[in-house]
Each structure stands twice: as C-alpha cells, then as structure tokens.
Amino acid sequence: MEPLLDRPGPQIGRSSLGERMTSCCSYRTLQAWLPILTWLPKYRLSWLQMDLIAGLTVGLTTVPQALAYAEVAGLPVQYGLYSAFMGGFIYTFLGTSKDVTLGPTAIMSLLCASYVGGDPVRAVLLSLICGTIQTAMALLRLGFLLDFISFPVIKGFTCAAAVTIGFGQVKNVLGLKDIPHEFFLQVYYTFYRIPETRIGDVVLGLLCLCLLVTLQWMKSTLEPPSEQEALLTRAAHSLVWGIATVRNALVVVAASFLAFSWNAFGSPVFTITGKTSQGLPPFRAPPLFETTPNGTSISFGEIIEVSDRPIGIESCHIEDGISKKSSSQNDYRINANQELFAIGLTNIMGSFVSAYPVTGSFGRTAVNSQTGVCTPAGGIVTGVVVLLSLAFLMPAFYYIPKASLAAVIICAVAPLVDYRVVMQFWRIQLDLVPFLITFLLSFWEVQYGIVGGVVVSGLMLLYNVARPSIKVCDHGVLVMELDSGLSFPSTEYLNTVLYTQALQGKRVCVFWNAGTLFMWEAIRLPRETNLSSSCVCPPSLLSPLPVSLSLSS
C-alpha cells in the first residue's frame, strides 16, 4: 500500500482570503479528512484477497478477546462484542494506517472497570465522553500534548496494568467467586480462599494456558518457507501458522464444547459465562441519566464525574504509539491528529451501540500486519465477523468457561511486562524515578499512577529548564556556554553563576548562548550582577541565532 498523504498544514505567506478558502475546500483537503479517497481509487483485486484473509483472521482473534476483555471491564460479555465492530468501519474511512485495528483492549478495560464499577450505563456514557475529548483534541490540533506523557510513565503503567489484569484472572482459573476488585484486597482474598478452589476450573485453566503458550511459541519459532520447498511443506507451514494465529478462538471453542458435554451429562464441573443477551445491539443515543434499582434518578452531571480522569488521553497515547510503530515497520506515514480524530469518532459512534471506550490493540494490529493486510478495508471484514457472532453465536457463548477466557487474558497481557525495558531504566536513574512512581501508584488506583508519573516527569522537565547545563572553561578568559536557550526560570540561577565566576578575579567573562536568548533576559543579567557588559545580538526581541554576551568586573 502506498503511503497515505499527510494533511496539508497552514500556508505561510501573503495568501489572500480567497486563496485560503479555496485551499480549505480543495480535494486535497478532503483527502486529508477522508484518507479512504487516497487509496480507494488505486484499489486492486489482489489487495481484496489479502484484506479478506487479514480481516477474517483478526476477526477470529477479536471475538474471544472481546468476550474476555468485557470480563476485565466488569461488564456482561456481550459488551465486549458491542465495542469490537464499530472501529473497523470508522477506521476504514478515517484511518491513515493500513495495520491498526481498533477495539476493546486489556488496559482500556481495566481503566473502564476502575471508573464505572461494572455499570453498563456509565460505561457507554464514558465512551461518549472520551470520544468527545479525543475529537476536540484532533480538531484543535492538540496531538502534540501526547508527547508530554513520557515513555517511562507509559511503561510503568502498562507493566502495572499487566500485573493487575493477570492476577485478577487467577480467581477465574481457581473458580473463586465474590473476590473484591481492589488489587491488594484481591491478592489477600484470593490466597485466603484457596481452599474453595474448584478442581475442574484449575485443570481446564492450566490446560488452556499450556495450549496457548505452546501455540504462541510455535508461531514465534516458525521459519518462513522458501520458494524451493515442496508444496506440501509450504501448505503444512501455512496450516500451523494459521492454527497458531487463531489459537484464542480454537481454545475457547474447544473449552466450550467440553463444558457443554459435561453439562449434557448432568455433571457441571466448570464455571461458565452463563446467560447473555442475543442479537445485535440497538442503535440509540447514549443515556444522559440513569435510574437505579430503587428508582433514584442520577443526573448527567453526576455521571459525568468519571470524565475527570485521564482515560481519554491514555487511549490516545496507546493508539498513537501503535500507529507509529506500525508505520515505521512497514515504511509509510501516518497523521497523528487524523488518528486521534478516527479513534474519537469511533468512541462517539460506539456509544450509540452500547460500546465502552476502545483504542488500538497491539496484538491484533500485529496479526493484521503479519497476515499481509493491504488497506484499512480489512477492518470491515473484522467488523462483519463480530456482527455475525452477535447475530447467531450468542447462545453458544453461554457455555464458555470463565477459566478459558482467563487463560486468553493472561496470555494477552503477559508480553506487556517487558523486563528488558525495566533493566534499561535501572541503568538510567532519571528514567527509573517516574517509572517506579507510576508502577507503584497504579496498584493503588490506575489513574493515580498515570497522574503521578506525569507530574513527576513534568517536574523533572521544569527542573532542566530552570537549571540548564552550563559549561565553564577558564583559559585566561572565562567562557561559559549554555547548552539550551535562556528563559526566565533560569535567569536567577545564571545570575548566581555569573556573579560567582566573574568576581573571582579581574577578568573577562564571556557568556555564549547556544540556543534562543530572550533580549530582556540578556539586558537584565549584567544589571542584576552589577557587571559592565557588551552584548552582541540581533535587533529582534527573540533571537534565533547564537548570542555572545561579554561581562567584566
């Protein structure tokens, strides 16, 4: 697939109002807002075959994962499927990456669970709120704000989320019920109630885990066949690769058949999902109020309190990271603000079909890329697979054992704990601080972890601005070189350094600024240090060139 065009930026120059209006209404601008117009006229029949294969493969991966992630979100399993199909259709028209797939993920499900407490009404409204925030950020071109969430903060959060989600599924593997959702209470009561373990769930859960890990290992070690090998060998390779790719669906189907067989013989030994709503979700406006079982009405203002937490920003950052990684691996460009617009509109439209917030999925995006998808149209096939599952397969989901879904979740989040990155942070202590703060606070409340990490990273960034690195060289003439631009937070610090160095003897102190110097700060420095000065700088208020400031006592 050819690179998708970036949205044209603002025209700098003396263009007339008419020219600007013409540019805004041009076909190029329309292509920027609807990237499908870039690749659809060039669509080939060979691409259709690859998109069908990729979409079907991702769809078979999405269905069991969506059911499992609804369990993480504390919602009925059908809400996972409600959230899994809208992204494929929206992203086909608005996305700038051929590989990215939108849908429920483990991390977003955990965030949703911590905000809405298993209430479907609030989960749907949360999707609307997140989508509105994300769309507004895209229209205002605020995608650059995501760069202020540092890599250590993201890794600290994802590692903590993986541990929280993974351990949260231990209760389903053990067949335990009524375990609190808070992490520390969950750990305590899980170990406290081990004597209540159901042997059937343990055996099935461990068996599913072993199968999933084995199939994943087979896929990772499978060497691509060469053209010289026999046709039978290449066919066997494709078969093994296909089975390993859709391993989640195969394991869940096999476990469901086993549970159905035991129930048919009157010996229910597994904890099953139970009754689910059948059919497609109704298309209706998201609820703006909620009525509790005792008849109390909760207003929109009370429900919207969930929006004061960073789930929308975190969703944007995850999707931005996925799209950038996919584009770099496959050599094409993406538009960050357009990606933000696509995910925002997906969440807004998803709220009309009872979906909870979604974002890009690392695992399913990798599957999409590996199966050779050519355009975002593969998402339509994935969406159709999910819709068919909702329409015809919901009664069969009654028999899905919770232990098998737990195994799917544990295998999905395990790669998020990247010990190699942790070792790198251990060697770079400045990165280790926000990582550890985010990691530890996330076990208390996930939103506190993100906020705490961002605050610490911001303070470290501000410290570097207020205390810039200064190189001092004494060769008869004292030369002080400032690596970064001089701004008002660093002026007092620089005053102290200049005064101390210049008064250590009658000598000339030359201050060389390698970055941007604000003229007012250059004038104020010698005045406040009581030093005579000579200043060489451009006449503009904000100097874009290196500046030399000579000070003598």
mmCIF file with all atom_site columns, C-alpha atoms in Angstrom, residues 201-295:
data_model
loop_
_atom_site.group_PDB
_atom_site.id
_atom_site.type_symbol
_atom_site.label_atom_id
_atom_site.label_alt_id
_atom_site.label_comp_id
_atom_site.label_asym_id
_atom_site.label_entity_id
_atom_site.label_seq_id
_atom_site.pdbx_PDB_ins_code
_atom_site.Cartn_x
_atom_site.Cartn_y
_atom_site.Cartn_z
_atom_site.occupancy
_atom_site.B_iso_or_equiv
_atom_site.pdbx_formal_charge
_atom_site.auth_seq_id
_atom_site.auth_comp_id
_atom_site.auth_asym_id
_atom_site.auth_atom_id
_atom_site.pdbx_PDB_model_num
ATOM 1  C CA . ASP A 1 201 ? -11.633 -24.903 36.636 1.00 0.00 ? 201 ASP A CA 1
ATOM 2  C CA . VAL A 1 202 ? -7.991  -25.266 37.682 1.00 0.00 ? 202 VAL A CA 1
ATOM 3  C CA . VAL A 1 203 ? -7.363  -28.203 35.346 1.00 0.00 ? 203 VAL A CA 1
ATOM 4  C CA . LEU A 1 204 ? -9.121  -26.523 32.420 1.00 0.00 ? 204 LEU A CA 1
ATOM 5  C CA . GLY A 1 205 ? -7.429  -23.161 33.024 1.00 0.00 ? 205 GLY A CA 1
ATOM 6  C CA . LEU A 1 206 ? -3.943  -24.658 33.198 1.00 0.00 ? 206 LEU A CA 1
ATOM 7  C CA . LEU A 1 207 ? -4.616  -26.792 30.126 1.00 0.00 ? 207 LEU A CA 1
ATOM 8  C CA . CYS A 1 208 ? -5.756  -23.731 28.154 1.00 0.00 ? 208 CYS A CA 1
ATOM 9  C CA . LEU A 1 209 ? -2.697  -21.783 29.301 1.00 0.00 ? 209 LEU A CA 1
ATOM 10 C CA . CYS A 1 210 ? -0.370  -24.575 28.196 1.00 0.00 ? 210 CYS A CA 1
ATOM 11 C CA . LEU A 1 211 ? -2.030  -24.813 24.786 1.00 0.00 ? 211 LEU A CA 1
ATOM 12 C CA . LEU A 1 212 ? -1.918  -21.055 24.224 1.00 0.00 ? 212 LEU A CA 1
ATOM 13 C CA . VAL A 1 213 ? 1.723   -20.752 25.275 1.00 0.00 ? 213 VAL A CA 1
ATOM 14 C CA . THR A 1 214 ? 2.706   -23.739 23.120 1.00 0.00 ? 214 THR A CA 1
ATOM 15 C CA . LEU A 1 215 ? 0.945   -22.382 20.039 1.00 0.00 ? 215 LEU A CA 1
ATOM 16 C CA . GLN A 1 216 ? 2.442   -18.937 20.602 1.00 0.00 ? 216 GLN A CA 1
ATOM 17 C CA . TRP A 1 217 ? 5.920   -20.482 20.876 1.00 0.00 ? 217 TRP A CA 1
ATOM 18 C CA . MET A 1 218 ? 5.351   -22.487 17.685 1.00 0.00 ? 218 MET A CA 1
ATOM 19 C CA . LYS A 1 219 ? 4.374   -19.340 15.815 1.00 0.00 ? 219 LYS A CA 1
ATOM 20 C CA . SER A 1 220 ? 7.362   -17.350 17.072 1.00 0.00 ? 220 SER A CA 1
ATOM 21 C CA . THR A 1 221 ? 9.852   -20.085 16.119 1.00 0.00 ? 221 THR A CA 1
ATOM 22 C CA . LEU A 1 222 ? 8.280   -20.933 12.762 1.00 0.00 ? 222 LEU A CA 1
ATOM 23 C CA . GLU A 1 223 ? 10.678  -20.214 9.914  1.00 0.00 ? 223 GLU A CA 1
ATOM 24 C CA . PRO A 1 224 ? 9.116   -18.803 6.722  1.00 0.00 ? 224 PRO A CA 1
ATOM 25 C CA . PRO A 1 225 ? 9.229   -21.405 3.922  1.00 0.00 ? 225 PRO A CA 1
ATOM 26 C CA . SER A 1 226 ? 11.331  -20.785 0.839  1.00 0.00 ? 226 SER A CA 1
ATOM 27 C CA . GLU A 1 227 ? 10.026  -20.996 -2.703 1.00 0.00 ? 227 GLU A CA 1
ATOM 28 C CA . GLN A 1 228 ? 12.228  -24.045 -3.367 1.00 0.00 ? 228 GLN A CA 1
ATOM 29 C CA . GLU A 1 229 ? 10.493  -26.184 -0.742 1.00 0.00 ? 229 GLU A CA 1
ATOM 30 C CA . ALA A 1 230 ? 7.802   -28.684 -1.706 1.00 0.00 ? 230 ALA A CA 1
ATOM 31 C CA . LEU A 1 231 ? 4.192   -27.574 -1.969 1.00 0.00 ? 231 LEU A CA 1
ATOM 32 C CA . LEU A 1 232 ? 3.172   -29.928 0.837  1.00 0.00 ? 232 LEU A CA 1
ATOM 33 C CA . THR A 1 233 ? 5.777   -28.387 3.146  1.00 0.00 ? 233 THR A CA 1
ATOM 34 C CA . ARG A 1 234 ? 4.564   -24.876 2.435  1.00 0.00 ? 234 ARG A CA 1
ATOM 35 C CA . ALA A 1 235 ? 0.953   -25.950 2.953  1.00 0.00 ? 235 ALA A CA 1
ATOM 36 C CA . ALA A 1 236 ? 1.849   -27.512 6.307  1.00 0.00 ? 236 ALA A CA 1
ATOM 37 C CA . HIS A 1 237 ? 3.643   -24.312 7.293  1.00 0.00 ? 237 HIS A CA 1
ATOM 38 C CA . SER A 1 238 ? 0.585   -22.220 6.425  1.00 0.00 ? 238 SER A CA 1
ATOM 39 C CA . LEU A 1 239 ? -1.684  -24.589 8.364  1.00 0.00 ? 239 LEU A CA 1
ATOM 40 C CA . VAL A 1 240 ? 0.456   -24.447 11.508 1.00 0.00 ? 240 VAL A CA 1
ATOM 41 C CA . TRP A 1 241 ? 0.791   -20.672 11.230 1.00 0.00 ? 241 TRP A CA 1
ATOM 42 C CA . GLY A 1 242 ? -2.984  -20.276 10.799 1.00 0.00 ? 242 GLY A CA 1
ATOM 43 C CA . ILE A 1 243 ? -3.793  -22.511 13.779 1.00 0.00 ? 243 ILE A CA 1
ATOM 44 C CA . ALA A 1 244 ? -1.303  -20.639 15.959 1.00 0.00 ? 244 ALA A CA 1
ATOM 45 C CA . THR A 1 245 ? -2.701  -17.269 14.859 1.00 0.00 ? 245 THR A CA 1
ATOM 46 C CA . VAL A 1 246 ? -6.335  -18.084 15.734 1.00 0.00 ? 246 VAL A CA 1
ATOM 47 C CA . ARG A 1 247 ? -5.325  -20.033 18.851 1.00 0.00 ? 247 ARG A CA 1
ATOM 48 C CA . ASN A 1 248 ? -7.580  -17.964 21.120 1.00 0.00 ? 248 ASN A CA 1
ATOM 49 C CA . ALA A 1 249 ? -10.696 -18.872 19.154 1.00 0.00 ? 249 ALA A CA 1
ATOM 50 C CA . LEU A 1 250 ? -9.732  -22.545 18.915 1.00 0.00 ? 250 LEU A CA 1
ATOM 51 C CA . VAL A 1 251 ? -9.045  -22.861 22.650 1.00 0.00 ? 251 VAL A CA 1
ATOM 52 C CA . VAL A 1 252 ? -12.283 -21.110 23.625 1.00 0.00 ? 252 VAL A CA 1
ATOM 53 C CA . VAL A 1 253 ? -14.341 -23.228 21.199 1.00 0.00 ? 253 VAL A CA 1
ATOM 54 C CA . ALA A 1 254 ? -12.747 -26.451 22.458 1.00 0.00 ? 254 ALA A CA 1
ATOM 55 C CA . ALA A 1 255 ? -13.306 -25.455 26.100 1.00 0.00 ? 255 ALA A CA 1
ATOM 56 C CA . SER A 1 256 ? -16.929 -24.521 25.368 1.00 0.00 ? 256 SER A CA 1
ATOM 57 C CA . PHE A 1 257 ? -17.564 -27.877 23.698 1.00 0.00 ? 257 PHE A CA 1
ATOM 58 C CA . LEU A 1 258 ? -16.055 -29.621 26.718 1.00 0.00 ? 258 LEU A CA 1
ATOM 59 C CA . ALA A 1 259 ? -18.246 -27.635 29.121 1.00 0.00 ? 259 ALA A CA 1
ATOM 60 C CA . PHE A 1 260 ? -21.344 -28.325 27.006 1.00 0.00 ? 260 PHE A CA 1
ATOM 61 C CA . SER A 1 261 ? -20.567 -32.051 27.034 1.00 0.00 ? 261 SER A CA 1
ATOM 62 C CA . TRP A 1 262 ? -20.189 -32.188 30.818 1.00 0.00 ? 262 TRP A CA 1
ATOM 63 C CA . ASN A 1 263 ? -23.403 -30.193 31.296 1.00 0.00 ? 263 ASN A CA 1
ATOM 64 C CA . ALA A 1 264 ? -25.267 -32.504 28.909 1.00 0.00 ? 264 ALA A CA 1
ATOM 65 C CA . PHE A 1 265 ? -24.318 -35.467 31.101 1.00 0.00 ? 265 PHE A CA 1
ATOM 66 C CA . GLY A 1 266 ? -25.517 -33.623 34.201 1.00 0.00 ? 266 GLY A CA 1
ATOM 67 C CA . SER A 1 267 ? -22.048 -33.001 35.659 1.00 0.00 ? 267 SER A CA 1
ATOM 68 C CA . PRO A 1 268 ? -21.282 -29.243 35.503 1.00 0.00 ? 268 PRO A CA 1
ATOM 69 C CA . VAL A 1 269 ? -17.669 -29.122 36.674 1.00 0.00 ? 269 VAL A CA 1
ATOM 70 C CA . PHE A 1 270 ? -16.735 -25.744 35.136 1.00 0.00 ? 270 PHE A CA 1
ATOM 71 C CA . THR A 1 271 ? -17.789 -22.186 35.967 1.00 0.00 ? 271 THR A CA 1
ATOM 72 C CA . ILE A 1 272 ? -19.411 -20.959 32.745 1.00 0.00 ? 272 ILE A CA 1
ATOM 73 C CA . THR A 1 273 ? -20.247 -17.497 31.446 1.00 0.00 ? 273 THR A CA 1
ATOM 74 C CA . GLY A 1 274 ? -23.994 -18.035 31.660 1.00 0.00 ? 274 GLY A CA 1
ATOM 75 C CA . LYS A 1 275 ? -26.864 -16.234 30.009 1.00 0.00 ? 275 LYS A CA 1
ATOM 76 C CA . THR A 1 276 ? -26.029 -13.487 27.518 1.00 0.00 ? 276 THR A CA 1
ATOM 77 C CA . SER A 1 277 ? -28.182 -11.082 25.514 1.00 0.00 ? 277 SER A CA 1
ATOM 78 C CA . GLN A 1 278 ? -28.818 -12.347 21.996 1.00 0.00 ? 278 GLN A CA 1
ATOM 79 C CA . GLY A 1 279 ? -28.813 -10.288 18.815 1.00 0.00 ? 279 GLY A CA 1
ATOM 80 C CA . LEU A 1 280 ? -27.351 -7.013  17.610 1.00 0.00 ? 280 LEU A CA 1
ATOM 81 C CA . PRO A 1 281 ? -27.294 -4.008  19.945 1.00 0.00 ? 281 PRO A CA 1
ATOM 82 C CA . PRO A 1 282 ? -29.960 -1.357  19.285 1.00 0.00 ? 282 PRO A CA 1
ATOM 83 C CA . PHE A 1 283 ? -28.761 1.858   17.662 1.00 0.00 ? 283 PHE A CA 1
ATOM 84 C CA . ARG A 1 284 ? -29.831 4.611   20.051 1.00 0.00 ? 284 ARG A CA 1
ATOM 85 C CA . ALA A 1 285 ? -28.493 7.735   21.700 1.00 0.00 ? 285 ALA A CA 1
ATOM 86 C CA . PRO A 1 286 ? -26.392 7.083   24.811 1.00 0.00 ? 286 PRO A CA 1
ATOM 87 C CA . PRO A 1 287 ? -28.293 7.612   28.080 1.00 0.00 ? 287 PRO A CA 1
ATOM 88 C CA . LEU A 1 288 ? -27.828 11.006  29.701 1.00 0.00 ? 288 LEU A CA 1
ATOM 89 C CA . PHE A 1 289 ? -29.277 9.873   33.036 1.00 0.00 ? 289 PHE A CA 1
ATOM 90 C CA . GLU A 1 290 ? -29.511 6.647   34.990 1.00 0.00 ? 290 GLU A CA 1
ATOM 91 C CA . THR A 1 291 ? -32.236 5.142   37.125 1.00 0.00 ? 291 THR A CA 1
ATOM 92 C CA . THR A 1 292 ? -31.077 2.933   39.982 1.00 0.00 ? 292 THR A CA 1
ATOM 93 C CA . PRO A 1 293 ? -32.979 -0.241  41.009 1.00 0.00 ? 293 PRO A CA 1
ATOM 94 C CA . ASN A 1 294 ? -34.629 1.652   43.886 1.00 0.00 ? 294 ASN A CA 1
ATOM 95 C CA . GLY A 1 295 ? -35.983 4.271   41.476 1.00 0.00 ? 295 GLY A CA 1
#
